[in-house]
Short mmCIF file of C-alpha atoms in Angstrom, two decimals:
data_model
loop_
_atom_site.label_atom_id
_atom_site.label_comp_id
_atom_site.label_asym_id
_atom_site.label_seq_id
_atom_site.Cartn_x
_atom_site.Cartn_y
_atom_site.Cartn_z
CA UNK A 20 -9.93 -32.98 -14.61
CA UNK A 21 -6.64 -33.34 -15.63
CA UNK A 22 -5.29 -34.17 -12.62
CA UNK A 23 -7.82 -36.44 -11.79
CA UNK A 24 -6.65 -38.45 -14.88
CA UNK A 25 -2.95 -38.36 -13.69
CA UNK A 26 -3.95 -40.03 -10.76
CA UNK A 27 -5.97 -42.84 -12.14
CA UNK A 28 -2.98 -43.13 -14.78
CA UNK A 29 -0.42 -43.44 -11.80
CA UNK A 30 -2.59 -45.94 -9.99
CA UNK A 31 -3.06 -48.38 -13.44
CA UNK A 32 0.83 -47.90 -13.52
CA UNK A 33 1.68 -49.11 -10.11
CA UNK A 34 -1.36 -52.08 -10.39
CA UNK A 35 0.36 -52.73 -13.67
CA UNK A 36 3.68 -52.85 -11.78
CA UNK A 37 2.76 -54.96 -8.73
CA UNK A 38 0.92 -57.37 -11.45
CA UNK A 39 3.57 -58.53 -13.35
CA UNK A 40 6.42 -58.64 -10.22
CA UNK A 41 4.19 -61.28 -8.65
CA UNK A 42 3.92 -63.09 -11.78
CA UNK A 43 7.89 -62.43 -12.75
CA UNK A 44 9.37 -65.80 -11.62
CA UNK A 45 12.12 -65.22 -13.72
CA UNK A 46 16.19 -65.26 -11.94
CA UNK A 47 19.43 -63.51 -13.18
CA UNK A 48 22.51 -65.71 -12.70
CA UNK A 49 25.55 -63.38 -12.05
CA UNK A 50 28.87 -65.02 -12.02
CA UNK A 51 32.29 -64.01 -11.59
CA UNK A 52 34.13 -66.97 -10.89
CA UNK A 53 35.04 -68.37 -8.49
CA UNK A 54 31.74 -67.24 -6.81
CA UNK A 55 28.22 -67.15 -8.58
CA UNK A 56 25.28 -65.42 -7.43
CA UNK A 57 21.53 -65.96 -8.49
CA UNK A 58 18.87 -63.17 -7.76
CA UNK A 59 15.18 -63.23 -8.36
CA UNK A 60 14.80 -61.09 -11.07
CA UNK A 61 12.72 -58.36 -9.31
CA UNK A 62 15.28 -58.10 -6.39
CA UNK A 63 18.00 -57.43 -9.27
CA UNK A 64 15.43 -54.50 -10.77
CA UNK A 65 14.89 -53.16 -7.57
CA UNK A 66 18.96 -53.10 -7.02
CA UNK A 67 19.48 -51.24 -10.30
CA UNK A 68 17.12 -48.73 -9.78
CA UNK A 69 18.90 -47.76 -6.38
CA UNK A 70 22.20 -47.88 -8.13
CA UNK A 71 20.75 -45.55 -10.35
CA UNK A 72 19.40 -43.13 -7.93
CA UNK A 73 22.52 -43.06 -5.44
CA UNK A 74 24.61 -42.62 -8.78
CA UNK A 75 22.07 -39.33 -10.29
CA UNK A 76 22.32 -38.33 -6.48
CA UNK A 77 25.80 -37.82 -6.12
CA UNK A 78 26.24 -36.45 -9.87
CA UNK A 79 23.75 -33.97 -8.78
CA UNK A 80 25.83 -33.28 -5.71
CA UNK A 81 29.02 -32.84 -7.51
CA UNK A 82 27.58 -30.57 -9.90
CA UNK A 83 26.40 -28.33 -7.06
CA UNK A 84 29.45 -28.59 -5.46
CA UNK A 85 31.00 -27.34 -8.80
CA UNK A 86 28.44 -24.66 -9.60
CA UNK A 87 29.21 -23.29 -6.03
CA UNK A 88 32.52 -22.81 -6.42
CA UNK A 89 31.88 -21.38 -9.94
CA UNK A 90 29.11 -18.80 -7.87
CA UNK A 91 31.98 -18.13 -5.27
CA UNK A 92 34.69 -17.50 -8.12
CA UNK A 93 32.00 -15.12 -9.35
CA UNK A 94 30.92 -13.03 -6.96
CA UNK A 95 34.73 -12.59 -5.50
CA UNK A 96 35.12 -11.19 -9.19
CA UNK A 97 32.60 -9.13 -9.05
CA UNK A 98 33.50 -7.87 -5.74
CA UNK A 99 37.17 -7.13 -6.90
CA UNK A 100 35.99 -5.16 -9.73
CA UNK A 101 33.32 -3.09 -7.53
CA UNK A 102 36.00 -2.53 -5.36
CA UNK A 103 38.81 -1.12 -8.15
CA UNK A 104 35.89 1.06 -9.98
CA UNK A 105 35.27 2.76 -6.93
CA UNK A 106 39.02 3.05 -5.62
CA UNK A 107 39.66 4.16 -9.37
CA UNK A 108 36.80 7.51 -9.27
CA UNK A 109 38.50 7.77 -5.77
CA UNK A 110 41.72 8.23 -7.56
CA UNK A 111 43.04 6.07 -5.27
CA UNK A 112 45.39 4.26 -8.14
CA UNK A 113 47.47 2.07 -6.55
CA UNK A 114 44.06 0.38 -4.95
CA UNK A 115 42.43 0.87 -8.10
CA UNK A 116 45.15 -1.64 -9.94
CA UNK A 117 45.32 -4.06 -7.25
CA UNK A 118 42.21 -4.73 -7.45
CA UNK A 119 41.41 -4.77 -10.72
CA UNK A 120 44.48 -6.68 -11.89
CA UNK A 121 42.76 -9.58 -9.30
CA UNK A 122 39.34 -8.94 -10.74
CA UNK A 123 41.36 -10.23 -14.21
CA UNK A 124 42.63 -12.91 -12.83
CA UNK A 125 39.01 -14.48 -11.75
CA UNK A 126 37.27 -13.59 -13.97
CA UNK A 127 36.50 -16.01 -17.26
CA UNK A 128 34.59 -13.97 -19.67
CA UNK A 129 36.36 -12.05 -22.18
CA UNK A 130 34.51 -8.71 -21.98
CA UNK A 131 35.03 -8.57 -17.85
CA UNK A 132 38.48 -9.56 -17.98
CA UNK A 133 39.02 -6.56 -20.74
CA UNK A 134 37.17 -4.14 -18.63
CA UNK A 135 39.52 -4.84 -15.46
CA UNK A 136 42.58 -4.81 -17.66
CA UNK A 137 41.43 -1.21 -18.71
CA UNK A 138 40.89 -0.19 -14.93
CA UNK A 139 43.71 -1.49 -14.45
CA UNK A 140 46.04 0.14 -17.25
CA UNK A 141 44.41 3.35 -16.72
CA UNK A 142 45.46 3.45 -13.23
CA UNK A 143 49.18 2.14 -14.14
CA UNK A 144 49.03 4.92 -16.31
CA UNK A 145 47.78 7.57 -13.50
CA UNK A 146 50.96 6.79 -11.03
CA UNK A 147 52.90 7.08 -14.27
CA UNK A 148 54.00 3.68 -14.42
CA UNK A 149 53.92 3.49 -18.62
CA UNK A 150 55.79 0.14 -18.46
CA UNK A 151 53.05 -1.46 -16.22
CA UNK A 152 50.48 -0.46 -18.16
CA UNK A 153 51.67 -1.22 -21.70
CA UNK A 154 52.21 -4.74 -20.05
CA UNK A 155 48.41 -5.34 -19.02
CA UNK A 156 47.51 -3.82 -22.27
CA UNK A 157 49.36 -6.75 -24.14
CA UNK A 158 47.72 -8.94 -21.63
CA UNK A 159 44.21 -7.86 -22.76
CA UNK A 160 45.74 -8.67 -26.65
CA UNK A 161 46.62 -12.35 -25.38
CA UNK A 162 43.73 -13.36 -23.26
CA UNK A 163 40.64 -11.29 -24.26
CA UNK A 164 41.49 -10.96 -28.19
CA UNK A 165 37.74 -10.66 -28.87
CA UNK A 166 37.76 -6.94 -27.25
CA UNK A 167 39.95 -5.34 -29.55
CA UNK A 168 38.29 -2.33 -30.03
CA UNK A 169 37.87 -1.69 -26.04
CA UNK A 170 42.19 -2.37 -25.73
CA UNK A 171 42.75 0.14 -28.80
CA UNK A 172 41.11 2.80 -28.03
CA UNK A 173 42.63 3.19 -24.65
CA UNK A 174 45.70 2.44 -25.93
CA UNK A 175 45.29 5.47 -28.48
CA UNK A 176 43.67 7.76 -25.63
CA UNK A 177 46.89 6.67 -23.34
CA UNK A 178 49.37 7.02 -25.32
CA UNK A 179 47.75 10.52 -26.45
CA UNK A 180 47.98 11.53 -22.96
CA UNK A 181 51.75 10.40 -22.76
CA UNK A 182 52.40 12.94 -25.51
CA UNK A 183 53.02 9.77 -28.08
CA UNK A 184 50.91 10.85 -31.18
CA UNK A 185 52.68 8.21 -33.57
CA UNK A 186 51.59 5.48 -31.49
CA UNK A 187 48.09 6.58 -31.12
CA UNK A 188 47.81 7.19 -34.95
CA UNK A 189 49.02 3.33 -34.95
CA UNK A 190 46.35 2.16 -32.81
CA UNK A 191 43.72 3.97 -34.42
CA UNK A 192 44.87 2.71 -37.74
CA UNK A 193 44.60 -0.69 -36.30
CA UNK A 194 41.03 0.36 -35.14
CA UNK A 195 39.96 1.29 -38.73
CA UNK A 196 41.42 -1.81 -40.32
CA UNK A 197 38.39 -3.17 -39.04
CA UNK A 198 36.12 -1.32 -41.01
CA UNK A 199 32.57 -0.11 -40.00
CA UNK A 200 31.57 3.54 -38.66
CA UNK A 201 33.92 5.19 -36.37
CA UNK A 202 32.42 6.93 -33.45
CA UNK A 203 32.72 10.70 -32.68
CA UNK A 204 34.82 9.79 -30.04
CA UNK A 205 37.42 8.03 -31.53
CA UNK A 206 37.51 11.04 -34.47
CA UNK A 207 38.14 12.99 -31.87
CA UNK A 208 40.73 11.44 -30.73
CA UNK A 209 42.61 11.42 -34.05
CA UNK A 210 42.10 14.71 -34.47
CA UNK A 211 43.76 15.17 -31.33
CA UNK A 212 46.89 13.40 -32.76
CA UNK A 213 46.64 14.15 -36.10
CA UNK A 214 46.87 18.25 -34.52
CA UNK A 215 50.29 17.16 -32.34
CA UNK A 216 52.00 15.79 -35.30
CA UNK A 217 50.75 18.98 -37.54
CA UNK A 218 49.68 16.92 -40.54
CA UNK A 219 47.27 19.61 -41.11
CA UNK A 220 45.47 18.39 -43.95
CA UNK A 221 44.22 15.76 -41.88
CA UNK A 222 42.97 17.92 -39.74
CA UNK A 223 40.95 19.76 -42.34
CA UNK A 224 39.08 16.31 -43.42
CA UNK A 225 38.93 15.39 -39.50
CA UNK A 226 36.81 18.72 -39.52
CA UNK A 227 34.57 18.28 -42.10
CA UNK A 228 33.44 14.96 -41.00
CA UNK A 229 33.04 16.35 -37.08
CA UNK A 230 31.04 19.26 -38.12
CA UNK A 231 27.91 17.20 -39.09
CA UNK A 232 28.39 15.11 -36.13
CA UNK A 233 26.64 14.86 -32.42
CA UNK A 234 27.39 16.33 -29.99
CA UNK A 235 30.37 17.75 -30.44
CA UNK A 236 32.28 21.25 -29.66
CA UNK A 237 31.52 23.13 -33.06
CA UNK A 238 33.33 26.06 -31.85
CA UNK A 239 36.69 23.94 -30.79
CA UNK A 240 35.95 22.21 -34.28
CA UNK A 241 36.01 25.85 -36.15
CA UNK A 242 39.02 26.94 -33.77
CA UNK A 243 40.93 23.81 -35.26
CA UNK A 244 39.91 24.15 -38.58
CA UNK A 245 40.83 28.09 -38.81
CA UNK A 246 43.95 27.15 -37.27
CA UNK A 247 45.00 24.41 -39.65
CA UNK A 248 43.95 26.53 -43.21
CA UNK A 249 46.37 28.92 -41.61
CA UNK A 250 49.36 26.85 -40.90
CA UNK A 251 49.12 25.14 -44.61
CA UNK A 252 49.23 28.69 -45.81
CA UNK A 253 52.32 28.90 -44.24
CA UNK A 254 53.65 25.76 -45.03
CA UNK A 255 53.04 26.45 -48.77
CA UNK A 256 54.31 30.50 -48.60
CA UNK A 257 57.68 29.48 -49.73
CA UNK A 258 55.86 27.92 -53.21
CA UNK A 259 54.14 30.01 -55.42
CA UNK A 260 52.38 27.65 -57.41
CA UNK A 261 51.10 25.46 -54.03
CA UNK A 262 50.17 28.85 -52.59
CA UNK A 263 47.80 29.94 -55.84
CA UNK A 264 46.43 26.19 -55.51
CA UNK A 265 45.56 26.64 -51.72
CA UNK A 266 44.09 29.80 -51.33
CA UNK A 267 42.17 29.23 -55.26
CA UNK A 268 40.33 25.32 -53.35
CA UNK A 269 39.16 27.25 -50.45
CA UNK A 270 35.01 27.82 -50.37
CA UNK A 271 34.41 31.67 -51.11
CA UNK A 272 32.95 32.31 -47.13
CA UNK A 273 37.12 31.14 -46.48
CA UNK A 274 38.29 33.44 -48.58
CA UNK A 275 36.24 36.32 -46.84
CA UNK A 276 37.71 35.34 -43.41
CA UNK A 277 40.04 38.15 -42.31
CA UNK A 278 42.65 36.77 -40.79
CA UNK A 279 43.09 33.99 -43.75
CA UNK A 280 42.86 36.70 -46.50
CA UNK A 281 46.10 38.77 -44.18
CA UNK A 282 48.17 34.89 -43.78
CA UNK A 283 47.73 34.57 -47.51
CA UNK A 284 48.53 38.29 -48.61
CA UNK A 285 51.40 38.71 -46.79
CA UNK A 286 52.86 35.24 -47.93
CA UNK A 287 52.30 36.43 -51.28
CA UNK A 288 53.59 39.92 -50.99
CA UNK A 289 56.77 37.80 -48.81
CA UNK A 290 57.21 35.92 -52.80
CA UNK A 291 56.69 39.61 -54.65
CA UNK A 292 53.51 38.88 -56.02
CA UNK A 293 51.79 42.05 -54.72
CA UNK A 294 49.10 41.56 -57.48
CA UNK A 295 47.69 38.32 -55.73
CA UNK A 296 48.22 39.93 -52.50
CA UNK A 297 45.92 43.21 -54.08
CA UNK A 298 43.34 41.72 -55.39
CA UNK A 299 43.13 38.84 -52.37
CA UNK A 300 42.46 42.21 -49.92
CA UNK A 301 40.54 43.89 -52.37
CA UNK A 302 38.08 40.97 -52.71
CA UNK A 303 38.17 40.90 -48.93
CA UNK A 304 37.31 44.25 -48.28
CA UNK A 305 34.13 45.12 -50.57
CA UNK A 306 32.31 42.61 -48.84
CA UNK A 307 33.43 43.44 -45.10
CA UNK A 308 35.81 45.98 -43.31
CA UNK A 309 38.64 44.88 -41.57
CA UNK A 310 41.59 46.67 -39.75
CA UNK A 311 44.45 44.62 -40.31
CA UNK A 312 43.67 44.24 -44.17
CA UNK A 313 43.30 47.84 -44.24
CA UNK A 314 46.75 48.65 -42.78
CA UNK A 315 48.17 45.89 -45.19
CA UNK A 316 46.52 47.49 -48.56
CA UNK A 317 48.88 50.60 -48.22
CA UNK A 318 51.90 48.48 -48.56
CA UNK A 319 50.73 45.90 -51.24
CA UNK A 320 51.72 48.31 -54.42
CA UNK A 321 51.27 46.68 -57.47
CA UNK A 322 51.79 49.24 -60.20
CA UNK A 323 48.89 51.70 -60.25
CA UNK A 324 48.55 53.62 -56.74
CA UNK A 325 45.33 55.81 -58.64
CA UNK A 326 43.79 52.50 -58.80
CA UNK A 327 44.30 51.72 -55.28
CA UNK A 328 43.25 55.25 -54.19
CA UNK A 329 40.43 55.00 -56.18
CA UNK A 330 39.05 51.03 -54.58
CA UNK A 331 40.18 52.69 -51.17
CA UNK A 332 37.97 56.04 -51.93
CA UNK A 333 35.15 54.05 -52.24
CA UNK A 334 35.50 51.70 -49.48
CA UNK A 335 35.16 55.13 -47.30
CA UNK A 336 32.07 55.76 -49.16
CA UNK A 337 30.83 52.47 -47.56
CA UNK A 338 32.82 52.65 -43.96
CA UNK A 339 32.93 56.21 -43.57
CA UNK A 340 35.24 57.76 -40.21
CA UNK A 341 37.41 54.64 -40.43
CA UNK A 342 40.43 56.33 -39.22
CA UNK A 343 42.62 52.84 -40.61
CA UNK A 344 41.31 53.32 -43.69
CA UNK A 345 41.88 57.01 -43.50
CA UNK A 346 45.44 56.05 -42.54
CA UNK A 347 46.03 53.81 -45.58
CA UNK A 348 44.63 56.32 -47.42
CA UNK A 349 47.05 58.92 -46.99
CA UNK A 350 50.00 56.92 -47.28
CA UNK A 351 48.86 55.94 -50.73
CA UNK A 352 48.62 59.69 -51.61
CA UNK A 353 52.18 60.11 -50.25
CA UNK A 354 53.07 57.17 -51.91
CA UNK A 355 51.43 59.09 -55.45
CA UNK A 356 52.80 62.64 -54.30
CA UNK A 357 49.39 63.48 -53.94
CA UNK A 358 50.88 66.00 -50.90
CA UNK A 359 47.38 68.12 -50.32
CA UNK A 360 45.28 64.75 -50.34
CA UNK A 361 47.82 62.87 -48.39
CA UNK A 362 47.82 65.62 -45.35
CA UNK A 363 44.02 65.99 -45.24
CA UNK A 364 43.69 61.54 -44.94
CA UNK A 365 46.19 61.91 -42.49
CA UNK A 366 44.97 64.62 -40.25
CA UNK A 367 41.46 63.26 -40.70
CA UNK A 368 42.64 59.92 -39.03
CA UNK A 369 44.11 61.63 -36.31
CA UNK A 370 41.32 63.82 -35.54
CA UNK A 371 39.24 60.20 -35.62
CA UNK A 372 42.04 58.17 -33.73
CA UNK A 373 45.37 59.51 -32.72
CA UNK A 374 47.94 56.81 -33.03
CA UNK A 375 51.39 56.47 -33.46
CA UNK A 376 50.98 55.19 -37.25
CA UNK A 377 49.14 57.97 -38.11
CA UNK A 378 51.66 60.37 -36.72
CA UNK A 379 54.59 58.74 -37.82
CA UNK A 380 53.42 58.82 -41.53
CA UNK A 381 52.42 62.57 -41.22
CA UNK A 382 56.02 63.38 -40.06
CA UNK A 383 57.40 61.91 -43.03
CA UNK A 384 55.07 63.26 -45.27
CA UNK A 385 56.13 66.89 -43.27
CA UNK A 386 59.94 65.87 -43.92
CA UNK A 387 59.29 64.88 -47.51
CA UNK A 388 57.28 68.54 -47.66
CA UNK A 389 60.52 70.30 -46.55
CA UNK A 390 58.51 71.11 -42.95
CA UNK A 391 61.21 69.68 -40.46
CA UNK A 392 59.06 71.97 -37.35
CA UNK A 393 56.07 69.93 -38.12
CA UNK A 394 57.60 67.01 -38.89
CA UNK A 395 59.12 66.91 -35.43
CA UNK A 396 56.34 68.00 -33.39
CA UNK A 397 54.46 64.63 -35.10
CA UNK A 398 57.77 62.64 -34.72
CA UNK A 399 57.59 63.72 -30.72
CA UNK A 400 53.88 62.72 -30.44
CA UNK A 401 54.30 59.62 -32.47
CA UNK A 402 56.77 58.50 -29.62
CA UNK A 403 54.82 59.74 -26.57
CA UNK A 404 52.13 57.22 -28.18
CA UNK A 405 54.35 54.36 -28.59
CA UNK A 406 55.91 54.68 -24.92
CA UNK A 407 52.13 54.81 -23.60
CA UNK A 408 51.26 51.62 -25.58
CA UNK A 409 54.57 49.93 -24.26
CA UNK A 410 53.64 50.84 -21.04
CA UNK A 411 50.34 49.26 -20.85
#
């Protein structure tokens, strides 16, 4: 129906049309002098409507001529780019940069042009050309501004790789300035530079925030978090009042981590405060056993060796045939001239473990008995032990 209407519609237009052009005597004078021209005025219509289609014709064919070029510039771009991606996973660099540096150059938006610049830069960086690529990176800055994030986060990853952690902390501190929700990425890579430079209590926050983040390698997380609480025990061992205000902030499940609880014993036993260092292991060990806090207990003496005997008696009640704490045992007998007691530890560690510890503090407890024979015979296996252990 409709289109039966268009066509009667067209029809009263073009009867409408042909109507008033036979009854249009009107002229149109045109003069431009010396010479003057007079046209019926439907000839002069007619004229301006072909001026008017030859003119939207060749507009039309400029603009396709334009948009051509624009589709050629295009798909050259896109080609360049294809081709440096794939020379890049190649690692075929050098290709890889050539191409992509051309992909820049033809390409208008700002996102593309970043992208290439990044192929680009990364592959600079590959062939070790650090020069090169810090150049295309301040290219990306001056001509594709908008993609700051994309240009600072390589940057930061690059200059990681190079070994230059005080530039990537810059560029990541450039990054944040912009506010908003870092990804775990980028953490990641701070941590990474925050670890080279050994500003360790950066670390520590880095870790908290990664360990309730996804995905992310929890146990490389722990590794670097275990690693940092020790090195800021060290780095406060030489102050006694830091040291106390370390090891008293850490969660109770820190303080129960054996190889913490030796770090921070023997740092305060290094300052003379054997007291710390006692009741740090002794905390330690009535929840858990553990070898190396054992051993240490025997030579953290505070003032009453009964008292230590006495925690250390008990902790055998719980971790009987523990021939370390047998061991630590004995020497704090010798160490209280309890002789009998001392010998029976001692010989009961050996019969558990023989070791060279264990001999060696029989022998002196022999030595300090007036029993060179003995004493000798434990001083003789003691070595044989020590050469075996060197020898493996």
């Amino acid at each position: 129906m409709k289109l039966v209407l268009w066509v009667l519609a067209l029809f009263a237009a073009a009867a409408a049309v042909v109507f008033t052009a036979y009854h249009n005597k009107g002229t149109v004078l045109l003069t431009a002098p010396p010479y003057t021209l007079e046209l019926a005025l439907n000839t002069f219509i007619l004229l301006e409507l072909f001026a008017f289609i030859v003119f939207y014709m060749l507009v039309r064919a400029l603009f396709g001529l334009f948009g051509m070029r624009k589709q050629l510039r295009h798909e050259r771009s896109d080609r360049a780019m294809l081709s440096g991606l794939k020379a890049f996973f190649e690692g075929r660099y050098n290709d890889a940069e050539k191409a992509a540096r051309k992909a820049f150059k033809l390409a208008n938006a700002q996102t593309i042009k970043a992208l290439n610049a990044v192929i680009a830069a990364r592959s600079a960086h590959q062939q070790g050309d650090y020069a090169g690529r810090d150049r295309i990176l301040n290219t990306v800055k001056e001509q594709a501004s908008e993609e700051r994030a994309l240009r600072l986060v390589t940057e930061a990853e690059l200059m990681l790789d190079e070994g230059r952690h005080t530039d990537a902390l810059a560029a990541l501190q450039a990054l944040y300035s912009t506010g908003g929700l870092q990804s775990t990425a980028v953490l990641q890579l701070e941590l990474r530079a925050q670890q080279m430079a050994q500003n360790w209590d950066a670390v520590l926050e880095l870790t908290k925030i990664l360990a309730n983040r996804h995905p992310v390698n929890k146990a490389l997380v722990d590794k670097l978090r275990h690693r940092a609480q020790l090195e800021n025990i060290a780095k406060n061992a030489s102050d006694p009042g830091l040291l106390k205000k370390y090891w008293h902030d850490l969660s109770w499940q820190e303080k129960l981590d054996g190889k913490l609880a030796v770090a921070a014993a023997r740092a305060f036993m290094a300052l003379n405060d054997n007291a710390s260092a006692q009741k740090i292991i002794e905390n330690s060990l009535d929840v858990q056993p553990d070898t190396e806090l054992i051993a240490l207990y025997a030579d953290c003496l505070s003032g009453s060796v009964s008292w230590q005997i006495q925690r250390a008696e008990n902790w055998l009640r719980k971790y009987p045939n523990n021939a370390v704490l047998l061991l630590t045992l004995g020497r704090l007998c010798a160490y209280g001239e309890l002789w009998g007691k001392a010998q029976s530890y001692l010989e009961a560690s050996l019969s558990i473990e023989p070791d060279y510890p264990a001999h060696l503090a029989l022998a002196q407890l022999f030595e300090k008995l007036g029993k060179q024979e003995a004493a000798s015979e434990h001083y003789r296996k003691g070595l044989e032990f020590a050469l075996k252990q060197i020898g493996a």
